Coordinates of N, CA, C and O in Angstrom, one line a residue:
E10 N 40.5 62.2 133.6 CA 41.7 62.0 132.7 C 42.1 60.6 132.7 O 42.5 60.1 131.7
A11 N 42.1 59.9 133.8 CA 42.6 58.5 133.9 C 41.7 57.6 133.0 O 42.2 56.7 132.5
S12 N 40.4 58.0 132.9 CA 39.5 57.2 132.1 C 39.8 57.3 130.6 O 39.3 56.5 129.8
K13 N 40.6 58.3 130.2 CA 41.0 58.5 128.8 C 42.2 57.7 128.4 O 42.6 57.6 127.2
L14 N 42.8 57.0 129.3 CA 44.0 56.2 129.0 C 43.7 55.1 128.1 O 42.7 54.5 128.2
K15 N 44.7 54.8 127.3 CA 44.6 53.6 126.4 C 45.3 52.4 127.1 O 46.3 52.6 127.8
Y16 N 44.7 51.3 126.9 CA 45.3 50.0 127.4 C 45.7 49.1 126.3 O 45.1 49.0 125.3
Y17 N 46.8 48.4 126.6 CA 47.4 47.5 125.6 C 47.5 46.2 126.3 O 47.6 46.1 127.5
F18 N 47.6 45.1 125.5 CA 47.9 43.8 126.1 C 48.9 43.1 125.2 O 49.1 43.4 124.1
A19 N 49.5 42.1 125.9 CA 50.5 41.2 125.2 C 50.2 39.8 125.5 O 49.8 39.5 126.6
L20 N 50.5 38.9 124.6 CA 50.4 37.5 124.8 C 51.8 37.0 124.8 O 52.6 37.2 123.9
V21 N 52.2 36.2 125.9 CA 53.5 35.7 126.0 C 53.5 34.2 126.2 O 52.6 33.7 126.9
T22 N 54.3 33.5 125.5 CA 54.4 32.1 125.6 C 55.6 31.7 126.4 O 56.7 32.2 126.1
F23 N 55.4 30.8 127.3 CA 56.5 30.4 128.2 C 56.9 28.9 127.9 O 56.1 28.1 127.5
A24 N 58.1 28.6 128.2 CA 58.6 27.2 127.9 C 58.1 26.2 128.9 O 58.0 25.0 128.6
S25 N 57.6 26.7 130.1 CA 57.1 25.8 131.1 C 56.1 26.5 132.0 O 56.2 27.7 132.1
P26 N 55.3 25.8 132.7 CA 54.4 26.4 133.7 C 55.1 27.1 134.8 O 54.7 28.1 135.3
S27 N 56.3 26.5 135.2 CA 57.1 27.1 136.3 C 57.7 28.5 135.8 O 57.7 29.4 136.6
A28 N 58.1 28.6 134.6 CA 58.6 29.8 134.0 C 57.5 30.9 134.0 O 57.7 32.1 134.4
A29 N 56.3 30.5 133.6 CA 55.1 31.4 133.6 C 54.8 31.9 135.0 O 54.5 33.0 135.3
D30 N 54.8 30.9 136.0 CA 54.5 31.3 137.3 C 55.5 32.2 137.9 O 55.2 33.2 138.6
Q31 N 56.8 32.0 137.6 CA 57.9 32.9 138.1 C 57.7 34.3 137.5 O 57.8 35.3 138.2
A32 N 57.4 34.4 136.2 CA 57.1 35.7 135.6 C 55.9 36.4 136.2 O 56.0 37.6 136.5
Y33 N 54.9 35.7 136.5 CA 53.7 36.2 137.2 C 54.1 36.8 138.5 O 53.7 37.9 138.9
K34 N 54.8 36.0 139.3 CA 55.2 36.5 140.7 C 56.1 37.7 140.6 O 56.0 38.6 141.5
E35 N 56.9 37.8 139.6 CA 57.8 39.0 139.6 C 57.2 40.2 138.9 O 57.7 41.3 139.2
L36 N 56.3 40.1 138.0 CA 55.8 41.2 137.2 C 54.4 41.7 137.6 O 54.2 42.9 137.4
D37 N 53.6 40.9 138.2 CA 52.2 41.4 138.4 C 52.2 42.5 139.4 O 52.7 42.4 140.6
G38 N 51.6 43.6 139.0 CA 51.5 44.8 139.9 C 52.6 45.7 140.0 O 52.5 46.8 140.6
I39 N 53.8 45.4 139.3 CA 54.9 46.4 139.4 C 54.6 47.6 138.5 O 53.9 47.5 137.5
E40 N 55.3 48.7 138.8 CA 55.1 49.9 138.0 C 56.1 49.8 136.8 O 57.2 49.4 137.0
L41 N 55.6 50.2 135.7 CA 56.4 50.3 134.5 C 57.3 51.5 134.5 O 56.8 52.6 134.4
E42 N 58.6 51.3 134.7 CA 59.6 52.4 134.9 C 59.1 53.3 135.9 O 58.8 52.9 137.0
H43 N 58.9 54.6 135.7 CA 58.4 55.6 136.6 C 57.1 56.2 136.1 O 56.9 57.4 136.3
S44 N 56.3 55.4 135.4 CA 55.1 55.9 134.7 C 53.9 56.0 135.6 O 52.9 56.6 135.1
S45 N 53.9 55.4 136.7 CA 52.7 55.2 137.5 C 51.7 54.2 136.9 O 50.5 54.1 137.4
C46 N 52.1 53.5 135.9 CA 51.2 52.5 135.2 C 51.7 51.1 135.7 O 52.8 50.7 135.6
A47 N 50.8 50.4 136.4 CA 51.1 49.1 136.9 C 50.8 48.0 135.9 O 49.9 48.1 135.1
I48 N 51.6 47.0 135.9 CA 51.4 45.9 135.0 C 50.5 44.9 135.6 O 50.6 44.5 136.8
D49 N 49.4 44.5 134.9 CA 48.4 43.6 135.3 C 48.6 42.3 134.6 O 48.3 42.2 133.4
V50 N 49.2 41.3 135.2 CA 49.5 40.0 134.5 C 48.3 39.0 134.8 O 47.8 38.9 135.9
R51 N 47.9 38.4 133.7 CA 46.8 37.4 133.8 C 47.2 36.2 133.0 O 47.8 36.3 131.9
G52 N 46.7 35.1 133.4 CA 47.0 33.8 132.6 C 45.8 33.6 131.6 O 44.7 33.8 131.9
V53 N 46.2 33.1 130.4 CA 45.3 32.8 129.4 C 45.5 31.3 129.0 O 46.6 31.0 128.6
P54 N 44.6 30.4 129.2 CA 44.8 29.0 128.7 C 45.1 29.0 127.2 O 44.6 29.7 126.5
T55 N 46.0 28.1 126.9 CA 46.5 28.0 125.5 C 45.3 27.9 124.5 O 45.3 28.5 123.4
E56 N 44.3 27.1 124.8 CA 43.2 26.9 123.9 C 42.3 28.2 123.7 O 41.6 28.3 122.8
E57 N 42.5 29.2 124.6 CA 41.7 30.4 124.5 C 42.5 31.5 123.8 O 41.9 32.6 123.5
V58 N 43.8 31.3 123.5 CA 44.6 32.4 122.9 C 44.0 32.8 121.5 O 43.9 34.0 121.3
P59 N 43.6 31.9 120.6 CA 43.0 32.4 119.4 C 41.8 33.3 119.5 O 41.6 34.3 118.8
G60 N 41.0 33.0 120.5 CA 39.8 33.9 120.7 C 40.2 35.3 121.3 O 39.5 36.3 121.0
V61 N 41.2 35.3 122.0 CA 41.7 36.6 122.6 C 42.2 37.5 121.5 O 42.0 38.7 121.5
S62 N 43.0 36.9 120.5 CA 43.6 37.7 119.5 C 42.8 37.9 118.2 O 43.1 38.7 117.4
E63 N 41.6 37.2 118.2 CA 40.8 37.2 117.0 C 40.2 38.6 116.7 O 39.8 39.3 117.7
G64 N 40.3 39.1 115.5 CA 39.8 40.4 115.1 C 40.7 41.6 115.5 O 40.3 42.7 115.4
R65 N 41.9 41.3 116.1 CA 42.8 42.4 116.5 C 44.0 42.4 115.6 O 44.5 41.3 115.2
T66 N 44.5 43.6 115.3 CA 45.7 43.7 114.4 C 46.9 43.6 115.3 O 47.1 44.3 116.3
L67 N 47.8 42.7 114.9 CA 49.1 42.6 115.6 C 50.0 43.8 115.3 O 50.2 44.1 114.2
R68 N 50.4 44.5 116.4 CA 51.2 45.7 116.2 C 52.7 45.3 116.2 O 53.4 45.9 115.4
D69 N 53.1 44.5 117.1 CA 54.6 44.1 117.2 C 54.7 42.7 117.6 O 53.8 42.1 118.2
S70 N 55.8 42.1 117.3 CA 56.1 40.8 117.8 C 57.6 40.7 118.1 O 58.4 41.4 117.5
A71 N 58.0 39.8 119.0 CA 59.4 39.6 119.3 C 59.6 38.2 119.9 O 58.7 37.6 120.5
S72 N 60.8 37.7 119.6 CA 61.2 36.4 120.2 C 62.4 36.6 121.1 O 62.8 35.6 121.8
K73 N 63.0 37.8 121.2 CA 64.0 38.1 122.1 C 64.1 39.6 122.2 O 63.6 40.3 121.5
I74 N 64.9 40.0 123.3 CA 65.1 41.5 123.5 C 66.2 41.9 122.6 O 67.3 41.3 122.6
P75 N 66.0 43.0 121.7 CA 67.1 43.4 120.9 C 68.3 43.9 121.7 O 68.1 44.4 122.9
D76 N 69.5 43.7 121.2 CA 70.7 44.0 121.9 C 70.8 45.5 122.5 O 71.2 45.7 123.6
K77 N 70.3 46.4 121.7 CA 70.4 47.8 122.1 C 69.1 48.4 122.5 O 68.8 49.6 122.4
Y78 N 68.2 47.5 123.0 CA 66.8 48.0 123.4 C 66.9 49.0 124.6 O 67.6 48.8 125.6
E79 N 66.1 50.0 124.5 CA 65.9 51.0 125.6 C 64.4 51.1 125.8 O 63.7 51.4 124.8
A80 N 64.0 51.0 127.0 CA 62.6 51.1 127.3 C 62.1 52.5 127.1 O 62.9 53.5 127.3
P81 N 60.9 52.7 126.6 CA 60.4 54.1 126.4 C 60.3 54.8 127.7 O 60.0 54.2 128.7
D82 N 60.7 56.1 127.7 CA 60.7 56.9 128.9 C 59.4 57.8 128.9 O 59.3 58.7 128.0
F83 N 58.4 57.5 129.7 CA 57.2 58.3 129.7 C 56.7 58.4 131.1 O 57.0 57.6 132.0
I84 N 56.0 59.4 131.4 CA 55.3 59.7 132.7 C 53.9 59.9 132.4 O 53.5 60.7 131.5
N85 N 53.0 59.3 133.2 CA 51.6 59.4 133.1 C 51.1 60.4 134.1 O 50.8 60.1 135.2
K86 N 51.0 61.7 133.7 CA 50.6 62.8 134.6 C 49.2 62.5 135.2 O 49.0 62.9 136.4
A87 N 48.3 61.9 134.5 CA 47.0 61.7 135.0 C 47.0 60.8 136.3 O 46.1 60.9 137.1
L88 N 47.9 59.9 136.3 CA 48.0 59.0 137.5 C 48.9 59.5 138.6 O 49.0 58.9 139.6
Q89 N 49.7 60.6 138.3 CA 50.7 61.1 139.3 C 50.3 62.3 140.0 O 50.8 62.6 141.1
Q90 N 49.3 63.0 139.5 CA 49.0 64.3 140.1 C 47.8 64.1 141.0 O 46.8 63.4 140.7
S91 N 47.8 64.8 142.2 CA 46.6 64.8 143.0 C 45.7 65.9 142.6 O 44.5 65.9 142.9
N92 N 46.2 66.9 141.9 CA 45.3 68.0 141.3 C 45.4 67.9 139.8 O 46.2 68.6 139.2
V93 N 44.7 67.0 139.2 CA 44.7 66.7 137.8 C 44.2 67.8 137.0 O 43.1 68.3 137.3
E94 N 44.9 68.2 135.9 CA 44.4 69.2 134.9 C 43.5 68.5 134.0 O 43.8 67.5 133.3
C95 N 42.2 68.9 133.9 CA 41.2 68.3 133.0 C 41.4 68.9 131.6 O 41.3 70.1 131.4
T96 N 41.6 68.0 130.7 CA 41.8 68.4 129.3 C 40.9 67.7 128.3 O 41.1 67.7 127.1
W97 N 39.8 67.2 128.8 CA 38.9 66.4 127.9 C 38.3 67.3 126.8 O 37.9 66.8 125.8
D98 N 38.2 68.5 127.1 CA 37.6 69.4 126.0 C 38.6 69.7 124.9 O 38.2 70.2 123.9
L99 N 39.8 69.4 125.1 CA 40.9 69.6 124.1 C 40.9 68.5 123.0 O 41.6 68.7 122.0
G100 N 40.3 67.4 123.2 CA 40.3 66.3 122.3 C 41.5 65.5 122.5 O 42.3 65.7 123.4
D101 N 41.7 64.5 121.6 CA 42.8 63.5 121.8 C 44.1 64.0 121.1 O 44.3 64.5 120.1

């Protein structure tokens, strides 16, 4: 079941290398809400950003957090159960 999970990525621009370093230290490896999904933070050199996003459709963009933003509430059962229910025959 875990192998059927979808993965997403985001590109974030920081005002300074120290701000990027602080975000890395605080976010890398933490669990997203109570989902059992860990955030994997990686650095991408500025000159490589066009190659990373090439051929991909931009889904969302933001320059600030909306005033009334609420994080989505989800739980990933495939990562939380020790006795996982296999549903691969059911389709997506």
